[in-house]
Short mmCIF file of C-alpha atoms in Angstrom, two decimals:
data_model
loop_
_atom_site.label_atom_id
_atom_site.label_comp_id
_atom_site.label_asym_id
_atom_site.label_seq_id
_atom_site.Cartn_x
_atom_site.Cartn_y
_atom_site.Cartn_z
CA MET A 14 -62.41 20.04 -12.12
CA PHE A 15 -61.88 17.22 -14.66
CA ASN A 16 -64.87 14.73 -15.14
CA HIS A 17 -64.59 11.02 -15.67
CA LEU A 18 -66.98 8.29 -16.71
CA ASN A 19 -66.88 5.64 -14.00
CA PRO A 20 -67.17 2.30 -15.72
CA GLN A 21 -68.47 0.74 -12.49
CA THR A 22 -71.65 2.86 -12.45
CA GLY A 23 -71.81 4.63 -15.69
CA LYS A 24 -72.19 7.87 -13.82
CA THR A 25 -70.01 10.97 -13.98
CA MET A 26 -67.15 10.87 -11.49
CA ASN A 27 -64.61 13.60 -11.05
CA LEU A 28 -60.98 13.44 -10.61
CA GLN A 29 -61.21 14.50 -6.95
CA GLU A 30 -62.72 11.29 -5.99
CA TYR A 31 -59.56 9.32 -7.29
CA TYR A 32 -57.34 11.84 -5.36
CA THR A 33 -59.39 11.23 -2.38
CA ARG A 34 -59.31 7.52 -2.82
CA PHE A 35 -55.32 7.66 -2.94
CA ASP A 36 -54.95 10.63 -0.53
CA ALA A 37 -53.08 12.43 -3.45
CA ASP A 38 -53.24 15.75 -5.24
CA GLU A 39 -51.66 17.35 -8.41
CA LYS A 40 -48.81 18.83 -6.29
CA LEU A 41 -47.85 15.68 -4.54
CA ILE A 42 -47.71 13.76 -7.84
CA ALA A 43 -45.47 16.51 -9.19
CA ASP A 44 -43.16 16.25 -6.20
CA ILE A 45 -42.95 12.40 -6.50
CA MET A 46 -42.24 12.68 -10.30
CA SER A 47 -39.57 15.28 -9.69
CA GLU A 48 -37.87 13.01 -7.16
CA ALA A 49 -38.06 10.07 -9.52
CA LEU A 50 -36.25 12.08 -12.31
CA SER A 51 -33.87 13.61 -9.96
CA GLN A 52 -30.94 11.32 -11.04
CA GLY A 53 -31.29 11.90 -14.82
CA GLY A 54 -34.06 9.70 -15.83
CA ASP A 55 -35.70 10.32 -19.22
CA TYR A 56 -39.21 9.38 -18.16
CA CYS A 57 -41.26 8.26 -15.30
CA ASP A 58 -44.87 7.30 -14.34
CA LEU A 59 -46.81 6.46 -11.23
CA PHE A 60 -49.32 3.74 -11.03
CA PHE A 61 -51.95 3.95 -8.15
CA GLN A 62 -54.08 0.94 -7.60
CA HIS A 63 -56.87 0.02 -5.28
CA SER A 64 -58.45 -3.40 -5.80
CA VAL A 65 -61.33 -5.04 -3.91
CA GLY A 66 -62.90 -8.46 -4.44
CA ASN A 67 -64.60 -11.43 -3.10
CA HIS A 68 -64.30 -15.19 -3.68
CA ILE A 69 -66.83 -17.91 -2.83
CA GLY A 70 -66.55 -21.69 -3.35
CA LEU A 71 -69.25 -24.20 -2.99
CA GLU A 72 -68.77 -27.94 -2.91
CA ASP A 73 -70.88 -30.82 -1.67
CA ASN A 74 -74.01 -28.64 -1.59
CA ALA A 75 -72.51 -26.02 0.82
CA VAL A 76 -70.21 -23.11 0.68
CA ASN A 77 -66.85 -24.39 1.88
CA ARG A 78 -64.55 -21.26 1.51
CA ALA A 79 -65.07 -17.53 1.24
CA HIS A 80 -62.65 -14.61 1.35
CA SER A 81 -62.33 -11.03 0.56
CA HIS A 82 -59.23 -9.28 -0.59
CA VAL A 83 -57.89 -5.73 -0.78
CA ASP A 84 -54.78 -4.58 -2.67
CA PHE A 85 -53.69 -0.92 -2.33
CA GLY A 86 -50.47 0.81 -3.42
CA VAL A 87 -48.45 2.66 -6.05
CA GLY A 88 -45.64 1.62 -8.35
CA ILE A 89 -43.05 4.15 -9.63
CA ARG A 90 -41.11 3.52 -12.83
CA VAL A 91 -38.15 5.48 -14.24
CA LEU A 92 -36.79 4.90 -17.74
CA LYS A 93 -33.36 5.69 -18.87
CA GLY A 94 -33.05 4.70 -22.62
CA GLU A 95 -34.28 1.06 -22.51
CA GLN A 96 -33.28 0.49 -18.93
CA THR A 97 -35.97 0.33 -16.24
CA GLY A 98 -35.81 1.37 -12.56
CA TYR A 99 -38.83 0.22 -10.51
CA SER A 100 -40.05 0.40 -6.98
CA PHE A 101 -43.33 0.21 -5.23
CA THR A 102 -45.05 0.74 -1.89
CA ASP A 103 -48.22 -0.38 -0.35
CA GLU A 104 -47.95 2.69 2.09
CA VAL A 105 -49.32 5.47 -0.06
CA THR A 106 -47.91 8.44 1.98
CA PRO A 107 -45.64 11.14 0.89
CA GLN A 108 -42.64 9.80 2.73
CA SER A 109 -42.97 6.22 1.38
CA MET A 110 -43.59 7.36 -2.16
CA LYS A 111 -40.68 9.72 -2.14
CA LEU A 112 -38.40 6.78 -0.86
CA ALA A 113 -39.85 4.43 -3.71
CA ALA A 114 -39.27 7.27 -6.16
CA LYS A 115 -35.62 7.61 -5.03
CA THR A 116 -35.07 3.89 -5.47
CA ALA A 117 -36.41 3.82 -8.95
CA ALA A 118 -34.37 6.85 -9.86
CA LYS A 119 -31.06 5.00 -9.28
CA ILE A 120 -31.35 3.44 -12.63
CA ALA A 121 -30.04 6.78 -14.01
CA ASP A 122 -26.87 8.68 -13.18
CA SER A 123 -26.70 11.97 -14.90
CA ASP A 124 -26.54 15.68 -13.96
CA LYS A 125 -28.95 16.41 -16.80
CA THR A 126 -32.44 16.30 -15.52
CA VAL A 127 -35.84 16.77 -17.10
CA SER A 128 -38.84 18.25 -15.26
CA PRO A 129 -42.27 16.55 -15.38
CA VAL A 130 -45.03 18.25 -17.31
CA GLN A 131 -48.04 19.26 -15.55
CA VAL A 132 -50.53 16.53 -15.57
CA LYS A 133 -53.90 16.84 -17.33
CA LEU A 134 -56.62 14.14 -17.35
CA HIS A 135 -56.93 12.19 -20.44
CA ARG A 136 -60.47 10.94 -21.04
CA VAL A 137 -60.70 7.32 -22.12
CA PRO A 138 -63.54 5.46 -23.83
CA ASN A 139 -65.69 3.09 -21.61
CA TYR A 140 -65.67 -0.49 -23.07
CA TYR A 141 -67.14 -2.13 -20.06
CA PRO A 142 -70.26 -0.40 -18.93
CA ILE A 143 -72.22 -2.17 -16.24
CA GLU A 144 -75.54 -1.67 -14.40
CA ILE A 145 -74.89 -3.15 -10.89
CA PRO A 146 -71.41 -2.84 -9.33
CA TRP A 147 -70.26 -5.89 -7.53
CA GLU A 148 -69.23 -3.78 -4.52
CA THR A 149 -72.91 -2.70 -4.03
CA VAL A 150 -74.13 -6.26 -3.50
CA PRO A 151 -73.59 -7.99 -0.12
CA VAL A 152 -72.06 -11.47 -0.46
CA PRO A 153 -75.02 -13.23 1.00
CA GLN A 154 -76.98 -12.06 -1.93
CA LYS A 155 -74.68 -13.86 -4.24
CA ILE A 156 -74.62 -17.18 -2.61
CA PRO A 157 -78.13 -18.31 -3.64
CA TYR A 158 -77.11 -18.02 -7.23
CA LEU A 159 -74.41 -20.52 -6.63
CA GLN A 160 -76.75 -22.75 -4.92
CA LYS A 161 -79.15 -22.62 -7.85
CA ILE A 162 -76.34 -23.75 -10.29
CA ASN A 163 -75.34 -26.58 -7.82
CA ASP A 164 -78.92 -27.86 -7.48
CA ALA A 165 -79.49 -27.73 -11.26
CA VAL A 166 -76.41 -29.65 -11.94
CA PHE A 167 -77.46 -32.44 -9.67
CA ALA A 168 -80.94 -32.30 -11.25
CA GLU A 169 -79.62 -32.59 -14.66
CA ASP A 170 -78.50 -36.17 -14.64
CA PRO A 171 -78.81 -38.84 -11.85
CA ARG A 172 -75.15 -39.95 -12.64
CA VAL A 173 -73.89 -36.60 -11.25
CA VAL A 174 -71.91 -37.31 -7.87
CA LYS A 175 -70.07 -34.09 -7.34
CA CYS A 176 -70.39 -30.38 -8.15
CA SER A 177 -67.75 -27.82 -7.42
CA ILE A 178 -68.23 -24.15 -8.03
CA SER A 179 -65.77 -21.36 -7.81
CA PHE A 180 -66.94 -17.78 -8.07
CA GLY A 181 -64.90 -14.51 -7.90
CA GLU A 182 -65.93 -10.83 -8.50
CA GLY A 183 -64.34 -7.46 -7.94
CA ALA A 184 -62.97 -4.25 -9.35
CA ALA A 185 -59.63 -2.43 -9.58
CA HIS A 186 -59.58 1.52 -9.42
CA ILE A 187 -56.40 2.78 -10.96
CA LEU A 188 -54.95 6.14 -11.52
CA ILE A 189 -51.78 6.63 -13.78
CA ALA A 190 -49.72 9.84 -14.19
CA THR A 191 -46.85 10.42 -16.37
CA SER A 192 -43.96 12.84 -16.51
CA GLU A 193 -45.24 13.75 -20.06
CA GLY A 194 -48.33 15.16 -18.32
CA ARG A 195 -50.92 12.39 -19.09
CA MET A 196 -53.21 11.37 -16.32
CA VAL A 197 -55.69 8.55 -16.81
CA CYS A 198 -58.31 7.11 -14.44
CA ASP A 199 -60.09 3.82 -14.65
CA CYS A 200 -62.16 1.26 -12.86
CA LYS A 201 -62.01 -2.35 -14.10
CA PRO A 202 -64.85 -4.76 -13.00
CA MET A 203 -64.40 -8.51 -13.28
CA MET A 204 -66.36 -11.63 -12.59
CA GLN A 205 -65.51 -15.23 -13.18
CA ILE A 206 -67.25 -18.53 -12.31
CA SER A 207 -66.19 -22.03 -12.91
CA VAL A 208 -68.52 -25.11 -12.56
CA SER A 209 -67.01 -28.63 -12.34
CA CYS A 210 -69.03 -31.85 -12.54
CA THR A 211 -68.06 -35.32 -11.66
CA ALA A 212 -70.30 -38.26 -12.65
CA GLU A 213 -70.16 -41.97 -12.11
CA GLN A 214 -71.32 -44.69 -14.44
CA ASN A 215 -70.75 -48.40 -13.85
CA GLY A 216 -68.03 -47.78 -11.23
CA ARG A 217 -66.13 -45.38 -13.48
CA ARG A 218 -65.82 -41.58 -13.01
CA GLU A 219 -65.44 -38.75 -15.32
CA GLN A 220 -65.11 -35.04 -14.71
CA ASN A 221 -65.42 -31.94 -16.93
CA TYR A 222 -66.09 -28.21 -16.47
CA PHE A 223 -67.55 -25.04 -17.84
CA ASN A 224 -66.58 -21.37 -17.02
CA LEU A 225 -67.46 -17.84 -17.86
CA SER A 226 -65.59 -14.72 -17.14
CA ALA A 227 -66.22 -11.08 -18.19
CA ARG A 228 -65.95 -7.37 -17.25
CA LYS A 229 -69.58 -7.35 -16.17
CA GLY A 230 -71.53 -6.45 -13.09
CA PHE A 231 -74.19 -8.34 -10.97
CA GLU A 232 -76.71 -8.01 -13.67
CA CYS A 233 -74.91 -10.85 -15.58
CA LEU A 234 -76.36 -13.57 -13.30
CA THR A 235 -79.36 -14.12 -15.17
CA PRO A 236 -81.65 -17.21 -15.28
CA GLU A 237 -80.26 -18.02 -18.71
CA THR A 238 -76.69 -17.89 -17.48
CA VAL A 239 -77.59 -20.06 -14.49
CA GLU A 240 -79.04 -22.57 -16.85
CA ARG A 241 -76.01 -22.61 -19.07
CA LEU A 242 -73.56 -23.02 -16.14
CA SER A 243 -75.58 -26.01 -15.00
CA LYS A 244 -76.21 -27.77 -18.33
CA GLU A 245 -72.88 -27.38 -20.06
CA PRO A 246 -70.51 -29.02 -17.61
CA VAL A 247 -72.85 -31.99 -17.25
CA ARG A 248 -73.05 -32.41 -21.05
CA ARG A 249 -69.34 -32.36 -21.34
CA THR A 250 -68.86 -34.74 -18.60
CA MET A 251 -71.51 -37.25 -19.85
CA GLU A 252 -69.81 -37.36 -23.27
CA LEU A 253 -66.63 -38.65 -21.78
CA PHE A 254 -68.28 -42.00 -20.96
CA ASP A 255 -68.67 -42.54 -24.70
CA ALA A 256 -65.34 -40.97 -25.68
CA VAL A 257 -62.50 -43.07 -27.46
CA LYS A 258 -58.87 -42.53 -27.96
CA PRO A 259 -58.09 -41.75 -31.48
CA GLU A 260 -55.06 -43.32 -33.29
CA ALA A 261 -51.90 -41.36 -32.95
CA GLY A 262 -50.30 -39.71 -35.96
CA GLU A 263 -50.23 -36.79 -38.24
CA MET A 264 -53.74 -35.73 -39.46
CA GLU A 265 -56.19 -32.99 -40.48
CA VAL A 266 -57.38 -30.98 -37.44
CA VAL A 267 -60.36 -28.84 -37.24
CA LEU A 268 -60.25 -26.24 -34.44
CA ALA A 269 -63.71 -25.40 -33.18
CA ALA A 270 -64.75 -21.80 -33.06
CA GLY A 271 -64.33 -20.05 -29.66
CA ARG A 272 -62.23 -21.74 -27.05
CA SER A 273 -59.68 -23.21 -29.61
CA GLY A 274 -58.40 -19.77 -29.80
CA ILE A 275 -56.18 -20.57 -26.85
CA LEU A 276 -53.84 -22.28 -29.38
CA LEU A 277 -53.73 -19.01 -31.46
CA HIS A 278 -52.94 -17.20 -28.19
CA GLU A 279 -50.13 -19.41 -26.97
CA ALA A 280 -48.54 -20.82 -30.05
CA ILE A 281 -48.70 -17.53 -32.15
CA GLY A 282 -49.61 -14.57 -30.00
CA HIS A 283 -46.80 -14.60 -27.57
CA GLY A 284 -44.40 -14.67 -30.52
CA MET A 285 -45.98 -11.35 -31.55
CA GLU A 286 -45.11 -9.62 -28.35
CA ALA A 287 -42.58 -6.93 -29.08
CA ASP A 288 -40.09 -7.60 -26.21
CA PHE A 289 -39.52 -11.23 -27.49
CA ASN A 290 -38.86 -9.90 -30.94
CA ARG A 291 -36.63 -6.97 -29.67
CA LYS A 292 -34.51 -9.56 -27.93
CA ASN A 293 -34.59 -11.84 -30.97
CA ILE A 294 -36.29 -14.72 -28.86
CA SER A 295 -39.38 -14.96 -31.11
CA ILE A 296 -39.44 -16.85 -34.38
CA PHE A 297 -41.25 -13.91 -35.91
CA SER A 298 -38.34 -11.48 -35.19
CA ASP A 299 -37.25 -11.22 -38.82
CA ARG A 300 -40.66 -11.75 -40.46
CA MET A 301 -42.22 -8.28 -40.46
CA ASN A 302 -44.10 -7.62 -43.79
CA SER A 303 -43.55 -11.15 -44.84
CA ALA A 304 -46.22 -13.80 -45.61
CA VAL A 305 -46.84 -16.06 -42.57
CA ALA A 306 -50.24 -17.46 -43.70
CA GLU A 307 -52.79 -17.78 -46.36
CA LYS A 308 -54.42 -14.49 -47.62
CA PHE A 309 -57.70 -15.37 -45.92
CA VAL A 310 -56.03 -15.31 -42.41
CA THR A 311 -56.11 -12.04 -40.31
CA ILE A 312 -55.30 -11.99 -36.76
CA VAL A 313 -55.79 -9.08 -34.38
CA ASP A 314 -55.31 -8.31 -30.76
CA ASP A 315 -58.19 -6.00 -29.60
CA GLY A 316 -58.68 -4.09 -26.39
CA THR A 317 -62.05 -2.65 -27.48
CA ASN A 318 -64.52 -5.51 -27.45
CA PRO A 319 -67.21 -4.69 -25.18
CA ASN A 320 -67.09 -6.41 -21.67
CA LEU A 321 -64.69 -9.19 -22.58
CA ARG A 322 -62.15 -10.44 -19.97
CA GLY A 323 -59.12 -9.01 -21.80
CA THR A 324 -60.81 -5.73 -22.75
CA ILE A 325 -59.05 -2.55 -21.38
CA ASN A 326 -60.12 1.15 -21.45
CA THR A 327 -56.49 2.08 -21.27
CA ASP A 328 -53.22 0.04 -20.82
CA ASP A 329 -51.30 0.25 -17.61
CA GLU A 330 -49.01 2.93 -18.99
CA GLY A 331 -51.92 5.28 -19.70
CA ASN A 332 -51.86 4.63 -23.50
CA ASP A 333 -55.09 4.30 -25.53
CA THR A 334 -56.23 0.95 -26.32
CA GLU A 335 -57.10 -0.24 -29.90
CA ARG A 336 -57.41 -3.12 -32.46
CA THR A 337 -53.96 -4.05 -33.45
CA TYR A 338 -53.65 -6.05 -36.81
CA LEU A 339 -50.96 -8.67 -36.21
CA VAL A 340 -51.45 -10.59 -39.34
CA GLU A 341 -53.38 -8.97 -42.15
CA ASN A 342 -54.28 -10.99 -45.15
CA GLY A 343 -51.56 -13.44 -44.34
CA ILE A 344 -48.88 -10.69 -43.94
CA LEU A 345 -47.25 -9.98 -40.54
CA ARG A 346 -47.95 -6.35 -40.01
CA ASN A 347 -47.38 -5.52 -36.33
CA TYR A 348 -46.02 -6.58 -32.98
CA LEU A 349 -47.67 -5.83 -29.74
CA HIS A 350 -45.96 -2.87 -28.09
CA ASP A 351 -45.47 -1.00 -24.79
CA ARG A 352 -43.55 2.27 -24.43
CA ILE A 353 -40.09 0.73 -24.35
CA SER A 354 -40.60 -1.46 -27.52
CA SER A 355 -42.35 1.16 -29.42
CA GLN A 356 -39.44 3.59 -28.98
CA HIS A 357 -37.08 0.93 -30.01
CA TYR A 358 -39.00 0.18 -33.25
CA LYS A 359 -39.91 3.90 -33.57
CA VAL A 360 -43.57 3.26 -33.87
CA LYS A 361 -46.55 4.25 -31.60
CA PRO A 362 -47.64 2.25 -28.73
CA THR A 363 -50.39 -0.32 -29.32
CA GLY A 364 -51.77 -0.18 -25.80
CA ASN A 365 -50.33 -3.41 -24.73
CA GLY A 366 -48.35 -2.29 -21.78
CA ARG A 367 -49.85 -4.36 -18.97
CA ARG A 368 -49.01 -5.46 -15.48
CA GLN A 369 -50.35 -7.71 -12.93
CA SER A 370 -50.65 -4.99 -10.30
CA PHE A 371 -48.80 -1.98 -8.80
CA ARG A 372 -45.92 -4.33 -7.61
CA PHE A 373 -44.80 -5.01 -11.23
CA ALA A 374 -43.49 -3.05 -14.26
CA PRO A 375 -45.55 -3.22 -17.42
CA MET A 376 -44.54 -5.21 -20.48
CA PRO A 377 -46.10 -6.18 -23.82
CA ARG A 378 -49.07 -8.43 -23.09
CA MET A 379 -52.06 -9.56 -25.15
CA ARG A 380 -55.57 -8.39 -24.63
CA ASN A 381 -58.27 -10.13 -26.80
CA THR A 382 -56.40 -12.11 -29.45
CA TYR A 383 -58.51 -13.68 -32.27
CA MET A 384 -58.59 -14.48 -35.94
CA LEU A 385 -61.13 -12.70 -38.03
CA PRO A 386 -63.94 -14.65 -40.00
CA GLY A 387 -63.05 -16.25 -43.34
CA PRO A 388 -64.73 -17.41 -46.43
CA HIS A 389 -65.86 -20.82 -45.44
CA LYS A 390 -68.78 -22.63 -43.74
CA LYS A 391 -68.28 -24.67 -40.70
CA GLU A 392 -70.31 -27.50 -42.34
CA GLU A 393 -68.14 -27.16 -45.39
CA ILE A 394 -64.90 -27.46 -43.40
CA ILE A 395 -66.04 -30.61 -41.46
CA ARG A 396 -67.20 -32.19 -44.73
CA SER A 397 -63.81 -31.69 -46.39
CA VAL A 398 -62.11 -34.00 -43.80
CA LYS A 399 -62.13 -37.78 -44.53
CA LYS A 400 -60.29 -38.70 -41.10
CA GLY A 401 -59.26 -36.29 -38.61
CA LEU A 402 -59.81 -34.59 -35.17
CA TYR A 403 -62.35 -31.85 -34.19
CA ALA A 404 -60.78 -30.15 -31.18
CA GLU A 405 -63.34 -28.14 -29.01
CA THR A 406 -61.71 -27.38 -25.75
CA PHE A 407 -58.18 -27.40 -24.49
CA THR A 408 -56.14 -27.53 -21.17
CA ASN A 409 -52.59 -27.74 -20.00
CA GLY A 410 -50.77 -26.25 -22.82
CA GLU A 411 -46.97 -25.78 -23.09
CA VAL A 412 -45.24 -23.37 -25.49
CA PHE A 413 -41.59 -22.65 -26.30
CA ILE A 414 -41.59 -19.09 -27.42
CA GLY A 415 -38.32 -19.11 -29.26
CA ALA A 416 -39.01 -22.09 -31.52
CA GLY A 417 -42.77 -21.91 -31.32
CA ASP A 418 -43.23 -25.44 -30.40
CA PHE A 419 -46.35 -26.42 -28.51
CA THR A 420 -48.27 -29.32 -26.79
CA PHE A 421 -51.87 -29.01 -25.82
CA TYR A 422 -54.23 -31.46 -24.04
CA VAL A 423 -57.60 -31.68 -25.81
CA LYS A 424 -60.22 -31.72 -23.12
CA SER A 425 -63.31 -32.09 -25.46
CA GLY A 426 -63.55 -33.05 -29.12
CA TYR A 427 -64.76 -35.52 -31.67
CA LEU A 428 -63.45 -37.86 -34.29
CA ILE A 429 -64.18 -36.64 -37.91
CA GLU A 430 -64.93 -39.65 -40.15
CA ASP A 431 -66.01 -39.23 -43.82
CA GLY A 432 -66.91 -35.62 -43.14
CA LYS A 433 -68.99 -36.15 -40.05
CA LEU A 434 -68.46 -35.66 -36.44
CA THR A 435 -68.76 -39.15 -34.76
CA GLN A 436 -67.42 -40.21 -31.46
CA PRO A 437 -66.28 -37.91 -28.66
CA VAL A 438 -62.59 -38.17 -27.86
CA LYS A 439 -60.52 -38.04 -24.67
CA ASP A 440 -56.86 -38.34 -23.54
CA VAL A 441 -55.66 -36.71 -26.55
CA ASN A 442 -52.86 -34.19 -27.08
CA ILE A 443 -51.77 -32.17 -30.14
CA ILE A 444 -48.19 -31.51 -30.88
CA GLY A 445 -46.88 -28.84 -33.31
CA ASN A 446 -45.13 -25.65 -34.09
CA GLY A 447 -46.97 -22.34 -34.09
CA PRO A 448 -45.63 -20.76 -37.31
CA GLU A 449 -46.08 -24.15 -39.03
CA VAL A 450 -49.64 -24.33 -38.11
CA LEU A 451 -50.23 -20.79 -39.18
CA ARG A 452 -48.83 -21.68 -42.66
CA ASN A 453 -50.94 -24.90 -42.57
CA ILE A 454 -54.38 -23.24 -42.18
CA VAL A 455 -56.22 -24.14 -45.30
CA MET A 456 -59.79 -23.11 -44.42
CA VAL A 457 -61.28 -20.37 -42.13
CA GLY A 458 -64.89 -20.29 -41.24
CA ASP A 459 -67.26 -17.27 -41.10
CA ASP A 460 -68.43 -18.10 -37.52
CA LEU A 461 -66.01 -16.21 -35.18
CA GLU A 462 -66.71 -16.96 -31.50
CA MET A 463 -65.04 -15.38 -28.49
CA ALA A 464 -64.15 -17.78 -25.71
CA GLU A 465 -66.71 -16.92 -22.84
CA SER A 466 -64.33 -18.08 -20.27
CA GLY A 467 -61.37 -15.95 -21.35
CA GLY A 468 -58.18 -16.94 -19.58
CA THR A 469 -55.33 -15.80 -17.30
CA CYS A 470 -52.05 -15.34 -19.16
CA GLY A 471 -48.76 -15.81 -17.27
CA LYS A 472 -45.52 -14.18 -18.41
CA ASN A 473 -42.21 -13.42 -16.44
CA GLY A 474 -44.05 -14.09 -13.10
CA GLN A 475 -47.05 -11.78 -13.89
CA SER A 476 -50.66 -12.89 -14.57
CA VAL A 477 -53.15 -10.72 -16.49
CA PRO A 478 -56.73 -11.44 -17.73
CA VAL A 479 -57.07 -12.07 -21.47
CA SER A 480 -59.58 -13.32 -23.90
CA LEU A 481 -59.31 -15.20 -27.19
CA GLY A 482 -61.27 -16.39 -30.05
CA LEU A 483 -61.49 -18.17 -33.29
CA PRO A 484 -63.86 -19.22 -36.13
CA THR A 485 -63.86 -22.80 -37.24
CA VAL A 486 -60.38 -23.42 -38.67
CA LYS A 487 -58.90 -26.48 -40.70
CA VAL A 488 -55.25 -27.11 -40.30
CA SER A 489 -53.82 -29.56 -42.90
CA LYS A 490 -51.71 -31.48 -40.59
CA ILE A 491 -50.85 -31.54 -36.86
CA THR A 492 -49.47 -34.46 -34.87
CA VAL A 493 -52.11 -36.00 -32.67
CA GLY A 494 -51.07 -38.20 -29.57
CA GLY A 495 -53.65 -40.93 -28.90
CA MET A 496 -53.39 -44.67 -28.86
CA ASN A 497 -49.82 -46.21 -29.49
CA SER A 498 -48.37 -42.59 -29.14
#
């Protein structure tokens, strides 16, 4: 019997427990894969998934919504060259799986068939150990934590008139088997909580929020976490009463450490995904091993950061995760690959083949994308700006992958005047081009932070959890939309 470390509990778990969960065994898996390859496919894989979770909403001092969800099924993929046949079923029975395998097999049409290799469990590292699995804690025990946050938000400032809290948690149990003989088991925990605050002053209302998300268990709801979740949204909201609209125009912009990494993810990271480059959609398609930034700029996509929202023990094709250097010392070195693109480029997979669920085929997706620390101090960077914008958090971004053009709305930030942060700003957007911004990075701080909230990335109708990060970064020029824009 193969043993496997369960990330939900940290305890040893054997393969039979996964087989029992999906009512499967080695013989059934071999039979399904043989059916999938019966029309001449080169390769196939099976992706079993059992997800469970809960969502609780609290508003106006009371729980106003709560629901649980379960997702259960298997996806079957067949590859013939660079073509994909895919089918899934939420009835995990031998009959339903064989029917799905026959459907996926139709992508191929050849008398030459290959036989699947006998599967063997491949052990993966555990990058998200937890102490208390969410599924072991009843929902009524979680609600008091939300009530504490709610009460603390109202106690923080008498101008608060509304608090809304959205909380979700759960875990996804997966089993992946490939026709090349690899089998991988994993259990992916997740929590996310968002706190929105609305305040009123002299008849005027403002709203802002703060959220956290991570692959952690119930133990993460500490008193310190509750305090941050109550103080930070109030602070951000109250600043908006004093916020001003900056003048529009091209100016120096300092991207704050942490959440500003969303610009890196959206405006640059997507262009590094290999499928966009294989199809010559990305502006980086012909830039491999070329200089795309200054020598002090290094950008990675990393699946190994402990407990982050975008961290994975294995990708959804069963490949090992890793830290992938996209830009190293200013030079474009790698794209993000799944199996198809890695074979096209004749390189090894980078562990970026991800999918939303068993209903979807995998494709290259980011994990935790961030810029490594540079040689400059945050204070030094801000002092170097005579007149500019300090952008702290973003929302409502739009990116065009082909050209790299983007627009982002700055939710929180400050004016920089004579080397100092002065007034908070609001109703600001920044407009630019990802590759140009990369070239125009002139200072990189030594203060890398990962965004505690992470994010949910959408691509081709699929959403996956990701995280992002950045040190303080100075861009020599970006167009800022404000007054008179």
